[in-house]
Amino acid sequence: MRRPRLLIPLLLVAAAGTATGASAAAPAPGAPAAATPLDRVVPAPAAVRPGGAAFTLGSGTRIRVPAGSGEARRIAGYLAGLLRPSTGFPLPVTTRGGADGIVFRLGGRDARGLGEEGYRLTSGGRAVTISAARPAGLFHGMQTLRQLLPAAVEKRSRQPGPWRVAGGTILDTPRYAYRGAMLDVSRHFFTVEQVKRYIDQLAQYKVNKLHLHLSDDQGWRIAIDSWPRLARYGGSTQVGGGRGGHYSKADYREIVRYAASRYLTVIPEIDMPGHTNAALASYADLNCDGKAPPLYTGTKVGFSSLCVSKKLTYQFVDDVLRELAALTPGRYLHIGGDETHATSHPDYVTFMDTVQPLVAKYGKTVVGWHELTGAHPVKGAIAQYWGRDKTGAAERQRVVDATQHGTRLVLSPADRAYLDMKYDKDTPLGLEWAGYVSVRRSYDWDPGSYLAGVPAGAVLGVEAPMWAETLGSSANLEYLAFPRLAGIAELGWSPARTHDWDAYRVRLAAQGPRWDAQGIDYYRAPEVPWVGR
Ligand code: ACM
């Protein structure tokens, strides 16, 4: 889906100079805090026109939704649930007409050109109105509204307010349709509740894809009825030898449902033919020599391979993909394909070329790590690029050539977008094989021009992977994700013309008190002028 251009120019002129003009100046002691400027949000909105009276949320404020849209009502209910504890206001959701309060509008003149996900937010004396063509737009607009309220609104106990929203208009549509985050639940298992917590965090930054890395050498995390030992045995441990775990089908459906309620699509990954020790350990017959290796709890990569010459291998893959496709309403299945150092190149090509049609057979679109371009990507396939600045020219060129033949790209350069890389030498968690990735480094690149020669339109978007070798808890995950996740989310959403590190770091700093209020232990990067510290 291309970004609708229609309405953007209307506000462009007004927006010039505001997107980069944010200042971190603190209010004078005793003065009421000024309302957050409309452009001090992450991701940066496409266009902002500040001005006019502020809106103040009060004890009588209602949230008005159009009659006949269950989704609008549900989103309004979610917003009310977020705002009630800190404001103490009842914030009833109503379909009764009226032009005051928080007003959600679906369709109509104001929604023209906003596409699937865009929104218009207008704040004035009596109302904040969010208009969208589709419910996803209302949801994203609602997330922007959260950021325009004081950070204390995120607390779960009653706060004094006042709850002002600056006056003006935001008109906002995404640059890319694919704005993803990946969570590796194989190296360490994350429970359904932990995944839901991360989903809520991703949704705040308008991320709309959750890629779950469901299998690897250390653990198989999804129940497959036709191969029950995969999860029961192959999921029984994790890095370091802990207990591991897996999702039952009901668990997985619950994750999919919850993600959808936050406008994220789940993209499940079964990594093949390498990264398969957990499967090979579960079924001896999957091994070329018929012998099952032991379970693996270390952190090496590239030592396992499915047996490419065995017929049973493809029955196995077919069964897994069939069951996974049946659980997955989204259109994508990720088949991995990275780091196959234990598979010969001809075997790799045979395997990937045999397996891709199985994804299509179950009505889904192939996603693979960019090594897929070394086989023959099927029509419509998506390659996820995880190379680095120093990736060799031949490997880059292979990816670029594939895009010239129709393969589309999701960009996750490891030395930019990998959230599990250490920030610097002192970071207590994470890995460093792709180098240290500072907050600036993760933000300061352009997905549109990152790989020279890729046709415009071949870049579907960006994704921030989080590998979990060193992560034992949500707190560990959040320390590496925040603040870098916000930067990758912005690269996916905001127009290239808003890209500016000096302005971004000020907008990012304003997120700190929100994360504090939400109990997120983020990394206080010295590059960012954090507020109130
Ligand atoms: C990867 O980092 N092996 C995709």
Coordinates of C-alpha atoms and ligand atoms in Angstrom, one line a residue:
M1 CA 0.0 0.0 0.0
R2 CA 1.5 3.4 -1.0
R3 CA 1.2 6.4 1.2
P4 CA -1.8 8.5 0.2
R5 CA -0.4 11.8 -0.9
L6 CA -3.6 13.7 -1.4
L7 CA -4.0 15.7 1.7
I8 CA -0.4 16.0 2.9
P9 CA 0.5 19.1 0.8
L10 CA -2.4 21.0 2.4
L11 CA -0.6 21.2 5.7
L12 CA 3.0 20.9 4.5
V13 CA 3.6 24.6 4.5
A14 CA 2.2 25.1 7.9
A15 CA 4.3 22.1 9.1
A16 CA 7.6 23.5 7.9
G17 CA 9.6 24.6 10.8
T18 CA 7.5 23.0 13.4
A19 CA 8.7 19.4 13.1
T20 CA 12.2 20.4 14.0
G21 CA 11.5 23.2 16.3
A22 CA 10.9 21.3 19.5
S23 CA 12.7 22.6 22.6
A24 CA 13.4 20.9 25.9
A25 CA 13.1 24.0 28.0
A26 CA 11.5 23.3 31.3
P27 CA 8.7 25.6 32.6
A28 CA 9.6 28.1 35.3
P29 CA 9.1 26.7 38.9
G30 CA 5.5 27.0 40.0
A31 CA 4.2 27.8 36.5
P32 CA 1.6 25.3 35.1
A33 CA 3.3 23.0 32.7
A34 CA 2.7 24.0 29.1
A35 CA 0.7 21.5 27.0
T36 CA 2.9 19.2 25.0
P37 CA 3.5 20.8 21.5
L38 CA 1.7 18.8 18.8
D39 CA 4.9 17.9 17.1
R40 CA 6.6 16.5 20.2
V41 CA 5.4 12.9 19.6
V42 CA 7.1 9.8 18.3
P43 CA 6.8 8.8 15.5
A44 CA 6.9 12.3 14.1
P45 CA 3.5 13.1 12.4
A46 CA 3.5 13.8 8.7
A47 CA 2.1 17.3 9.1
V48 CA 1.3 19.5 12.1
R49 CA -0.5 22.9 12.2
P50 CA -0.3 24.2 15.8
G51 CA -2.6 27.0 17.0
G52 CA -5.8 27.9 18.7
A53 CA -7.1 27.2 22.2
A54 CA -6.0 24.1 24.1
F55 CA -8.5 21.4 25.0
T56 CA -8.8 20.4 28.6
L57 CA -9.9 16.9 29.7
G58 CA -12.4 17.3 32.6
S59 CA -14.6 15.3 34.9
G60 CA -17.5 15.8 32.4
T61 CA -15.6 14.7 29.3
R62 CA -17.3 12.0 27.2
I63 CA -15.7 10.0 24.5
R64 CA -18.1 10.1 21.5
V65 CA -18.0 7.3 19.0
P66 CA -20.1 6.8 15.8
A67 CA -23.0 4.5 16.2
G68 CA -22.6 1.2 14.4
S69 CA -18.9 0.8 14.8
G70 CA -18.0 -1.8 17.4
E71 CA -14.3 -1.2 16.6
A72 CA -14.5 2.5 17.3
R73 CA -16.3 1.8 20.6
R74 CA -13.7 -0.8 21.5
I75 CA -10.8 1.6 20.8
A76 CA -12.6 4.3 22.8
G77 CA -13.0 1.8 25.7
Y78 CA -9.3 1.1 25.6
L79 CA -8.5 4.8 25.7
A80 CA -10.9 5.3 28.6
G81 CA -9.4 2.4 30.5
L82 CA -5.9 4.0 30.0
L83 CA -7.0 7.5 31.2
R84 CA -9.4 6.7 34.0
P85 CA -6.9 5.6 36.7
S86 CA -4.7 8.8 36.5
T87 CA -7.4 11.4 35.8
G88 CA -10.0 9.9 38.1
F89 CA -12.6 11.0 35.5
P90 CA -15.4 8.6 34.5
L91 CA -14.9 9.2 30.7
P92 CA -18.1 7.5 29.6
V93 CA -18.1 6.2 26.0
T94 CA -21.2 7.2 24.2
T95 CA -22.8 7.1 20.7
R96 CA -24.8 10.2 21.5
G97 CA -24.1 13.0 19.1
G98 CA -22.3 16.1 20.1
A99 CA -19.2 18.1 19.2
D100 CA -17.5 18.3 22.6
G101 CA -15.2 16.0 24.5
I102 CA -13.1 13.3 22.7
V103 CA -14.8 12.7 19.4
F104 CA -14.0 9.7 17.1
R105 CA -15.2 10.0 13.5
L106 CA -15.1 7.3 10.9
G107 CA -15.3 8.1 7.2
G108 CA -16.7 11.4 5.9
R109 CA -15.0 14.4 4.4
D110 CA -12.2 14.7 7.0
A111 CA -11.1 11.1 6.4
R112 CA -10.6 11.4 2.7
G113 CA -7.1 10.3 1.6
L114 CA -6.2 8.9 5.0
G115 CA -6.0 5.3 3.8
E116 CA -6.0 2.2 6.0
E117 CA -4.0 3.7 8.9
G118 CA -4.0 7.5 8.7
Y119 CA -5.8 9.9 11.0
R120 CA -6.5 13.6 11.5
L121 CA -6.5 14.9 15.0
T122 CA -7.9 18.3 15.7
S123 CA -7.7 19.9 19.1
G124 CA -9.6 23.0 20.1
G125 CA -11.4 24.6 23.0
R126 CA -14.3 22.1 23.3
A127 CA -13.0 18.9 21.7
V128 CA -10.3 16.7 20.5
T129 CA -11.6 15.1 17.3
I130 CA -9.9 12.1 15.7
S131 CA -11.1 11.3 12.2
A132 CA -10.0 8.3 10.2
A133 CA -11.2 6.3 7.2
R134 CA -10.7 3.0 9.0
P135 CA -10.6 1.9 12.7
A136 CA -6.8 1.4 12.5
G137 CA -6.5 5.1 11.9
L138 CA -8.6 5.9 15.0
F139 CA -6.3 3.6 17.0
H140 CA -3.1 5.3 15.8
G141 CA -4.7 8.7 16.4
M142 CA -5.6 7.6 19.9
Q143 CA -2.0 6.7 20.6
T144 CA -0.9 10.1 19.4
L145 CA -3.5 11.7 21.8
R146 CA -2.0 9.7 24.7
Q147 CA 1.4 11.3 24.0
L148 CA -0.1 14.8 23.8
L149 CA -1.4 14.5 27.4
P150 CA 1.0 15.0 30.3
A151 CA 3.2 11.9 31.0
A152 CA 1.5 11.4 34.4
V153 CA -1.6 10.3 32.5
E154 CA 0.2 6.9 32.1
K155 CA 0.4 6.3 35.9
R156 CA -2.1 3.9 37.4
S157 CA -2.9 6.0 40.4
R158 CA -4.8 9.3 40.7
Q159 CA -2.7 12.4 39.6
P160 CA -3.5 16.1 39.9
G161 CA -3.6 17.1 36.2
P162 CA -4.5 19.5 34.6
W163 CA -5.0 17.4 31.4
R164 CA -4.5 19.8 28.6
V165 CA -3.9 19.1 24.9
A166 CA -2.4 21.9 22.8
G167 CA -4.6 23.4 20.1
G168 CA -4.1 22.6 16.4
T169 CA -4.3 19.9 13.8
I170 CA -2.2 16.8 13.0
L171 CA -2.6 15.1 9.7
D172 CA -0.8 11.8 9.7
T173 CA -0.3 8.8 7.4
P174 CA 2.4 6.2 7.5
R175 CA 5.4 6.1 5.1
Y176 CA 5.5 2.3 5.1
A177 CA 2.8 -0.3 5.4
Y178 CA 5.1 -2.7 7.2
R179 CA 6.4 -1.6 10.5
G180 CA 7.5 -4.6 12.5
A181 CA 9.2 -5.9 15.6
M182 CA 10.5 -9.4 16.1
L183 CA 10.6 -11.3 19.3
D184 CA 12.8 -14.4 19.7
V185 CA 10.8 -16.6 22.0
S186 CA 13.0 -19.6 21.3
R187 CA 16.4 -18.7 23.0
H188 CA 14.4 -17.7 26.0
F189 CA 10.7 -18.4 26.3
F190 CA 8.3 -15.5 26.9
T191 CA 4.9 -16.2 28.3
V192 CA 1.6 -15.0 26.7
E193 CA 1.4 -12.2 29.3
Q194 CA 4.9 -11.1 28.6
V195 CA 4.2 -11.0 24.8
K196 CA 1.0 -9.0 25.5
R197 CA 3.0 -6.4 27.5
Y198 CA 5.4 -6.0 24.6
I199 CA 2.5 -5.7 22.1
D200 CA 1.1 -2.9 24.1
Q201 CA 4.4 -1.2 24.0
L202 CA 4.8 -1.7 20.3
A203 CA 1.3 -0.3 19.6
Q204 CA 2.2 3.0 21.3
Y205 CA 4.7 3.6 18.5
K206 CA 2.3 2.5 15.7
V207 CA 4.2 -0.7 15.0
N208 CA 1.8 -3.0 13.1
K209 CA 3.6 -6.3 12.7
L210 CA 4.8 -8.7 15.4
H211 CA 7.1 -11.3 14.0
L212 CA 7.5 -14.2 16.4
H213 CA 10.6 -16.3 16.0
L214 CA 8.9 -19.6 17.2
S215 CA 11.7 -22.1 16.6
D216 CA 15.4 -22.4 16.8
D217 CA 18.1 -24.7 18.0
Q218 CA 17.3 -24.1 21.7
G219 CA 13.5 -24.4 21.6
W220 CA 10.4 -25.2 19.6
R221 CA 7.6 -23.0 21.0
I222 CA 4.4 -23.8 19.2
A223 CA 2.2 -26.9 19.6
I224 CA 1.9 -28.9 16.3
D225 CA -0.7 -31.6 16.7
S226 CA 0.8 -33.9 14.0
W227 CA 4.3 -33.7 15.5
P228 CA 3.6 -33.4 19.3
R229 CA 7.1 -33.9 20.5
L230 CA 8.3 -30.7 18.9
A231 CA 6.7 -28.6 21.6
R232 CA 6.5 -31.1 24.4
Y233 CA 10.2 -32.2 24.2
G234 CA 11.7 -29.7 21.8
G235 CA 10.3 -26.8 23.8
S236 CA 11.3 -28.1 27.2
T237 CA 14.4 -26.0 27.7
Q238 CA 16.1 -22.8 26.6
V239 CA 19.5 -21.0 26.7
G240 CA 21.2 -21.7 30.0
G241 CA 19.2 -24.9 30.5
G242 CA 16.1 -23.4 32.1
R243 CA 12.6 -24.8 31.8
G244 CA 11.6 -23.3 28.4
G245 CA 8.0 -23.6 27.4
H246 CA 5.7 -23.4 24.5
Y247 CA 2.4 -21.9 23.3
S248 CA -0.6 -24.2 23.1
K249 CA -2.8 -23.5 20.1
A250 CA -5.1 -21.6 22.4
D251 CA -2.2 -19.5 23.7
Y252 CA -1.1 -18.7 20.2
R253 CA -4.6 -17.7 19.2
E254 CA -4.8 -15.5 22.2
I255 CA -1.6 -13.7 21.2
V256 CA -3.0 -13.3 17.6
R257 CA -6.3 -12.0 19.0
Y258 CA -4.6 -9.6 21.4
A259 CA -2.2 -8.3 18.8
A260 CA -5.2 -7.7 16.4
S261 CA -6.9 -5.7 19.1
R262 CA -3.8 -3.4 19.1
Y263 CA -3.8 -3.4 15.2
L264 CA -0.7 -5.7 14.9
T265 CA -0.6 -8.7 12.6
V266 CA 1.4 -11.7 13.9
I267 CA 3.9 -13.2 11.5
P268 CA 5.0 -16.6 12.7
E269 CA 8.5 -17.8 11.8
I270 CA 9.7 -21.4 11.7
D271 CA 13.4 -21.1 10.9
M272 CA 14.5 -23.7 8.4
P273 CA 16.6 -25.6 7.3
G274 CA 19.2 -24.5 9.8
H275 CA 18.4 -23.4 13.4
T276 CA 16.5 -26.7 13.7
N277 CA 18.2 -28.6 16.5
A278 CA 15.1 -28.6 18.7
A279 CA 13.1 -30.3 15.9
L280 CA 16.0 -32.7 15.1
A281 CA 16.3 -33.6 18.8
S282 CA 12.5 -34.3 19.0
Y283 CA 12.3 -36.7 16.0
A284 CA 15.3 -38.9 15.2
D285 CA 13.7 -39.7 11.8
L286 CA 14.2 -36.1 10.7
N287 CA 18.0 -36.6 10.8
C288 CA 19.9 -37.9 7.8
D289 CA 21.6 -40.5 10.1
G290 CA 18.4 -41.3 11.9
K291 CA 19.9 -40.3 15.3
A292 CA 18.5 -37.5 17.4
P293 CA 21.0 -35.0 18.8
P294 CA 20.6 -33.9 22.4
L295 CA 18.7 -30.7 23.2
Y296 CA 20.9 -27.6 23.0
T297 CA 21.1 -24.8 25.5
G298 CA 24.1 -22.9 24.3
T299 CA 24.3 -19.9 22.0
K300 CA 26.2 -21.1 19.0
V301 CA 24.6 -20.8 15.5
G302 CA 24.9 -22.6 12.2
F303 CA 25.4 -26.2 13.3
S304 CA 22.0 -27.8 12.6
S305 CA 20.2 -28.7 9.3
L306 CA 17.1 -30.5 8.3
C307 CA 17.8 -33.5 6.1
V308 CA 17.3 -32.0 2.6
S309 CA 17.3 -35.4 0.8
K310 CA 14.7 -37.1 2.9
K311 CA 11.0 -37.1 1.8
L312 CA 9.9 -37.1 5.4
T313 CA 11.4 -33.6 5.8
Y314 CA 8.9 -32.2 3.4
Q315 CA 6.0 -34.0 5.0
F316 CA 7.1 -32.5 8.3
V317 CA 7.4 -29.0 6.8
D318 CA 4.0 -29.4 5.1
D319 CA 2.4 -30.4 8.3
V320 CA 3.9 -27.6 10.3
L321 CA 3.1 -24.9 7.7
R322 CA -0.5 -26.3 7.3
E323 CA -1.2 -26.1 11.1
L324 CA 0.5 -22.8 11.4
A325 CA -1.4 -21.3 8.5
A326 CA -4.6 -22.4 10.0
L327 CA -3.8 -20.6 13.2
T328 CA -2.7 -17.4 11.5
P329 CA -5.1 -14.9 10.0
G330 CA -2.3 -12.7 8.7
R331 CA -1.0 -13.2 5.2
Y332 CA 2.6 -13.9 6.0
L333 CA 4.5 -17.1 7.0
H334 CA 8.2 -16.6 7.7
I335 CA 10.4 -19.6 6.8
G336 CA 13.7 -18.3 8.1
G337 CA 16.5 -19.6 5.9
D338 CA 19.4 -17.8 7.6
E339 CA 22.8 -19.0 8.7
T340 CA 22.6 -22.4 7.1
H341 CA 26.3 -23.2 7.6
A342 CA 25.5 -26.9 8.0
T343 CA 23.6 -27.1 4.7
S344 CA 25.4 -27.2 1.4
H345 CA 24.5 -24.5 -1.0
P346 CA 22.8 -26.8 -3.5
D347 CA 20.9 -28.4 -0.7
Y348 CA 19.9 -25.0 0.5
V349 CA 18.5 -24.0 -2.9
T350 CA 16.7 -27.4 -3.2
F351 CA 15.2 -26.9 0.2
M352 CA 14.0 -23.3 -0.1
D353 CA 12.7 -23.9 -3.6
T354 CA 10.7 -26.9 -2.4
V355 CA 9.3 -25.3 0.7
Q356 CA 8.2 -21.9 -0.7
P357 CA 5.4 -23.4 -2.8
L358 CA 4.1 -25.1 0.4
V359 CA 3.5 -21.6 1.9
A360 CA 1.5 -20.7 -1.2
K361 CA -0.4 -24.0 -1.0
Y362 CA -1.8 -22.8 2.4
G363 CA -2.7 -19.4 1.0
K364 CA 0.2 -17.4 2.6
T365 CA 3.0 -15.2 1.4
V366 CA 6.6 -16.2 1.9
V367 CA 8.9 -14.2 4.1
G368 CA 12.5 -15.3 4.6
W369 CA 15.8 -13.8 5.8
H370 CA 17.6 -12.3 2.9
E371 CA 19.7 -15.5 2.2
L372 CA 16.5 -16.6 0.4
T373 CA 17.7 -14.5 -2.5
G374 CA 20.5 -17.0 -2.9
A375 CA 17.8 -19.6 -3.9
H376 CA 14.9 -18.6 -6.1
P377 CA 12.4 -16.4 -4.3
V378 CA 8.9 -17.1 -5.5
K379 CA 6.7 -14.4 -6.9
G380 CA 5.6 -12.1 -4.2
A381 CA 8.2 -13.3 -1.7
I382 CA 9.5 -10.9 0.9
A383 CA 13.2 -10.9 1.9
Q384 CA 14.2 -9.6 5.3
Y385 CA 17.6 -7.9 5.0
W386 CA 19.8 -8.3 8.1
G387 CA 23.1 -7.3 6.5
R388 CA 25.3 -4.6 7.9
D389 CA 27.3 -1.6 6.6
K390 CA 30.2 -4.0 6.0
T391 CA 28.2 -6.7 4.2
G392 CA 30.0 -7.7 1.1
A393 CA 29.1 -6.1 -2.3
A394 CA 28.2 -9.5 -3.8
E395 CA 25.6 -10.3 -1.1
R396 CA 24.1 -6.9 -1.3
Q397 CA 23.9 -7.1 -5.1
R398 CA 22.1 -10.4 -4.9
V399 CA 19.5 -8.8 -2.8
V400 CA 19.2 -5.8 -5.0
D401 CA 19.0 -8.0 -8.1
A402 CA 16.1 -9.9 -6.5
T403 CA 14.2 -6.7 -5.9
Q404 CA 14.6 -5.9 -9.5
H405 CA 12.8 -9.1 -10.2
G406 CA 9.9 -8.5 -7.9
T407 CA 11.1 -9.5 -4.4
R408 CA 10.1 -7.0 -1.8
L409 CA 12.2 -6.1 1.2
V410 CA 11.8 -5.5 4.9
L411 CA 14.9 -3.8 6.3
S412 CA 16.5 -4.9 9.5
P413 CA 20.1 -4.1 9.2
A414 CA 21.8 -5.8 12.1
D415 CA 24.1 -2.8 13.0
R416 CA 21.1 -0.5 13.0
A417 CA 17.9 -2.3 13.7
Y418 CA 18.9 -5.2 15.9
L419 CA 17.6 -4.3 19.4
D420 CA 19.7 -7.0 21.1
M421 CA 23.0 -5.4 20.2
K422 CA 24.7 -3.7 23.1
Y423 CA 24.4 0.1 23.2
D424 CA 28.1 0.4 24.2
K425 CA 30.8 -1.6 25.9
D426 CA 29.2 -1.2 29.3
T427 CA 25.7 -2.5 28.4
P428 CA 25.1 -5.4 30.7
L429 CA 22.9 -7.4 28.3
G430 CA 22.8 -8.1 24.7
L431 CA 25.4 -9.2 22.0
E432 CA 28.0 -7.3 20.1
W433 CA 28.7 -9.3 16.9
A434 CA 27.3 -6.5 14.8
G435 CA 29.0 -3.8 16.9
Y436 CA 27.6 -1.5 19.4
V437 CA 24.4 0.2 18.3
S438 CA 23.8 3.6 19.9
V439 CA 20.5 5.3 19.9
R440 CA 21.6 7.6 17.2
R441 CA 23.0 4.9 15.1
S442 CA 19.7 2.9 15.2
Y443 CA 17.7 6.0 14.2
D444 CA 20.0 7.8 11.8
W445 CA 19.6 5.9 8.5
D446 CA 17.1 6.0 5.7
P447 CA 15.2 2.8 4.7
G448 CA 14.4 4.4 1.3
S449 CA 18.0 4.7 0.3
Y450 CA 19.8 2.1 2.5
L451 CA 20.4 -0.3 -0.4
A452 CA 21.4 1.5 -3.5
G453 CA 19.6 0.2 -6.6
V454 CA 16.5 -1.1 -5.0
P455 CA 13.5 0.2 -6.9
A456 CA 11.2 2.6 -5.2
G457 CA 8.3 0.6 -3.9
A458 CA 10.3 -2.6 -3.3
V459 CA 10.9 -1.5 0.3
L460 CA 7.8 -2.6 2.3
G461 CA 9.1 -1.3 5.5
V462 CA 11.4 -1.9 8.5
E463 CA 11.5 -4.3 11.4
A464 CA 13.4 -4.2 14.7
P465 CA 14.4 -7.8 15.7
M466 CA 15.0 -8.7 19.3
W467 CA 17.1 -11.9 19.8
A468 CA 16.8 -13.4 23.2
E469 CA 20.1 -15.2 24.0
T470 CA 20.7 -12.8 27.0
L471 CA 17.1 -12.0 27.9
G472 CA 15.6 -13.6 31.0
S473 CA 12.8 -11.2 31.7
S474 CA 10.5 -8.4 30.3
A475 CA 12.8 -6.0 32.2
N476 CA 15.8 -7.2 30.2
L477 CA 13.8 -7.0 26.9
E478 CA 12.6 -3.5 27.7
Y479 CA 16.1 -2.2 28.6
L480 CA 17.3 -3.1 25.1
A481 CA 14.2 -2.1 23.3
F482 CA 13.8 1.3 24.9
P483 CA 14.7 3.8 23.5
R484 CA 15.8 2.2 20.2
L485 CA 12.5 0.6 19.3
A486 CA 10.9 4.1 19.1
G487 CA 13.5 5.1 16.5
I488 CA 12.9 2.2 14.2
A489 CA 9.1 2.7 14.6
E490 CA 9.6 6.3 13.5
L491 CA 11.7 5.2 10.5
G492 CA 8.7 3.1 9.5
W493 CA 6.0 5.7 10.0
S494 CA 7.3 9.2 9.5
P495 CA 8.0 10.9 6.2
A496 CA 11.7 11.1 5.3
R497 CA 11.5 14.9 5.5
T498 CA 10.9 14.9 9.2
H499 CA 14.1 12.9 9.8
D500 CA 16.4 14.9 12.0
W501 CA 18.5 13.6 14.9
D502 CA 18.6 16.9 16.8
A503 CA 14.8 17.2 16.8
Y504 CA 14.3 13.5 17.3
R505 CA 16.4 13.3 20.5
V506 CA 14.2 16.1 22.0
R507 CA 11.0 14.2 21.1
L508 CA 12.5 11.0 22.4
A509 CA 13.5 12.6 25.6
A510 CA 9.8 13.4 26.2
Q511 CA 9.0 9.7 26.1
G512 CA 11.2 9.1 29.2
P513 CA 8.7 10.2 31.8
R514 CA 6.0 8.1 30.0
W515 CA 8.2 5.0 30.3
D516 CA 8.9 5.8 33.9
A517 CA 5.1 6.1 34.5
Q518 CA 4.6 2.7 32.7
G519 CA 7.3 1.0 34.7
I520 CA 9.7 0.6 31.7
D521 CA 13.3 0.5 32.8
Y522 CA 14.8 2.1 29.7
Y523 CA 18.4 2.8 28.9
R524 CA 19.2 6.5 29.8
A525 CA 21.4 7.0 26.7
P526 CA 23.7 10.0 27.3
E527 CA 22.9 11.2 23.7
V528 CA 19.4 12.1 24.7
P529 CA 18.4 15.1 26.9
W530 CA 16.1 13.2 29.2
V531 CA 13.5 15.3 30.9
G532 CA 13.6 15.7 34.7
R533 CA 16.9 13.8 35.4
Ligands
ACM1 C1 19.9 -13.6 11.9 O1 20.3 -12.6 12.6 N1 20.5 -14.7 11.9 C2 18.8 -13.4 11.0

